[in-house]
Amino acid sequence: MKNILTVSALALTLSLSANAFAQNNMGGGYTGPSVAAVSVAEALKLSDDAPVVMVGKIEKGLGGEKYLFNDGTATVTIEIDDDDWRGLQVGENDTVEIRGEVDKDFMNFEIDVDSITKK
């Protein structure tokens, strides 16, 4: 009887530990409202450091980490750091969602991309 209680207690402990581990390590995070997608035309009117989410296509590479992005309303230069690609392969016909912020000064306007995903 003592062995049955010990095994039952051990099984319960392992079950609770596994459940707690799963809840803490299943990619959880914030689920509330986030930045709504905007068009490139709308983004061009935003101030420096404004967060943006945009859906469109990368038309071509401009060299280095700069690319031309178009969503049908306008075109903008975007900068995607090499490590932000995270192995994603994107062609000119692929629709992507980019998340980042406006990088704006008196001579320049571009989007500094923090993440990119295929749609």
Coordinates of C-alpha atoms in Angstrom, one line a residue:
M1 CA 0.0 0.0 0.0
K2 CA 2.9 2.3 0.9
N3 CA 4.4 1.7 -2.6
I4 CA 1.1 2.6 -4.3
L5 CA 0.9 5.9 -2.4
T6 CA 4.5 6.7 -3.2
V7 CA 4.0 6.0 -6.9
S8 CA 0.7 8.0 -7.0
A9 CA 2.4 11.0 -5.3
L10 CA 5.3 10.8 -7.7
A11 CA 3.0 10.6 -10.7
L12 CA 1.0 13.6 -9.5
T13 CA 4.1 15.6 -8.9
L14 CA 5.4 14.8 -12.4
S15 CA 2.1 15.7 -13.9
L16 CA 1.9 19.0 -12.2
S17 CA 5.5 19.8 -13.1
A18 CA 5.0 18.9 -16.7
N19 CA 1.8 21.1 -16.8
A20 CA 3.6 24.1 -15.3
F21 CA 6.5 23.6 -17.7
A22 CA 4.2 23.5 -20.7
Q23 CA 2.4 26.6 -19.6
N24 CA 5.6 28.5 -19.2
N25 CA 7.4 27.3 -22.3
M26 CA 4.8 27.1 -25.1
G27 CA 5.6 30.4 -26.7
G28 CA 3.1 32.4 -24.6
G29 CA 3.0 36.1 -24.5
Y30 CA 0.8 39.1 -24.7
T31 CA -2.6 38.5 -26.4
G32 CA -4.2 41.9 -26.2
P33 CA -4.5 44.6 -28.9
S34 CA -1.4 45.4 -30.9
V35 CA -0.4 47.9 -33.5
A36 CA -2.8 47.7 -36.4
A37 CA -1.5 47.3 -40.0
V38 CA -1.1 50.5 -41.9
S39 CA -0.5 51.2 -45.5
V40 CA 2.8 52.6 -46.8
A41 CA 1.0 55.8 -47.7
E42 CA -0.2 56.1 -44.1
A43 CA 3.2 55.2 -42.7
L44 CA 4.8 58.1 -44.7
K45 CA 2.8 60.5 -42.5
L46 CA 3.9 59.1 -39.2
S47 CA 6.5 60.5 -36.9
D48 CA 10.0 59.1 -36.1
D49 CA 10.0 55.9 -34.0
A50 CA 6.3 55.3 -34.6
P51 CA 5.6 51.5 -34.6
V52 CA 4.2 50.1 -37.8
V53 CA 2.9 46.8 -39.2
M54 CA 2.6 46.7 -43.0
V55 CA 1.7 44.0 -45.5
G56 CA 3.1 44.0 -49.0
K57 CA 6.0 42.8 -51.2
I58 CA 9.7 43.4 -51.3
E59 CA 10.3 44.6 -54.9
K60 CA 14.0 44.5 -54.9
G61 CA 17.2 44.7 -52.9
L62 CA 19.0 48.0 -52.8
G63 CA 22.3 46.7 -51.4
G64 CA 23.4 45.9 -47.9
E65 CA 20.3 45.6 -45.7
K66 CA 18.1 48.0 -47.7
Y67 CA 15.1 46.9 -49.8
L68 CA 12.3 48.5 -51.7
F69 CA 8.8 47.6 -50.2
N70 CA 5.5 48.2 -51.9
D71 CA 1.9 47.6 -50.7
G72 CA 0.1 49.1 -53.7
T73 CA -0.4 52.5 -52.1
A74 CA 3.2 53.6 -52.1
T75 CA 6.8 52.4 -52.0
V76 CA 9.3 52.9 -49.1
T77 CA 12.8 51.8 -48.3
I78 CA 13.0 49.3 -45.5
E79 CA 16.1 48.1 -43.6
I80 CA 16.2 44.5 -42.5
D81 CA 19.2 43.4 -40.4
D82 CA 20.6 40.1 -41.5
D83 CA 19.7 38.4 -38.2
D84 CA 16.0 39.6 -38.4
W85 CA 15.5 37.3 -41.5
R86 CA 15.8 34.2 -39.2
G87 CA 16.3 32.0 -42.2
L88 CA 13.2 33.2 -44.1
Q89 CA 13.5 33.1 -47.9
V90 CA 11.4 35.8 -49.7
G91 CA 11.1 36.5 -53.4
E92 CA 9.5 39.4 -55.2
N93 CA 6.2 37.6 -55.6
D94 CA 5.9 36.7 -51.9
T95 CA 3.5 38.8 -49.7
V96 CA 5.1 39.5 -46.3
E97 CA 4.2 41.2 -43.1
I98 CA 6.8 43.5 -41.6
R99 CA 6.9 44.9 -38.1
G100 CA 9.2 47.8 -37.1
E101 CA 9.3 51.5 -36.7
V102 CA 9.6 54.6 -38.7
D103 CA 13.1 56.0 -39.1
K104 CA 12.7 59.6 -40.2
D105 CA 14.9 62.7 -40.4
F106 CA 14.9 65.7 -42.6
M107 CA 16.7 63.9 -45.5
N108 CA 15.6 60.3 -45.1
F109 CA 12.5 58.2 -44.5
E110 CA 12.6 54.4 -44.1
I111 CA 11.2 51.6 -42.0
D112 CA 13.6 49.8 -39.6
V113 CA 12.2 46.3 -39.7
D114 CA 12.3 44.2 -36.4
S115 CA 10.5 41.1 -37.8
I116 CA 9.3 39.7 -41.1
T117 CA 6.9 36.9 -41.8
K118 CA 5.4 35.4 -45.0
K119 CA 1.6 35.8 -45.4

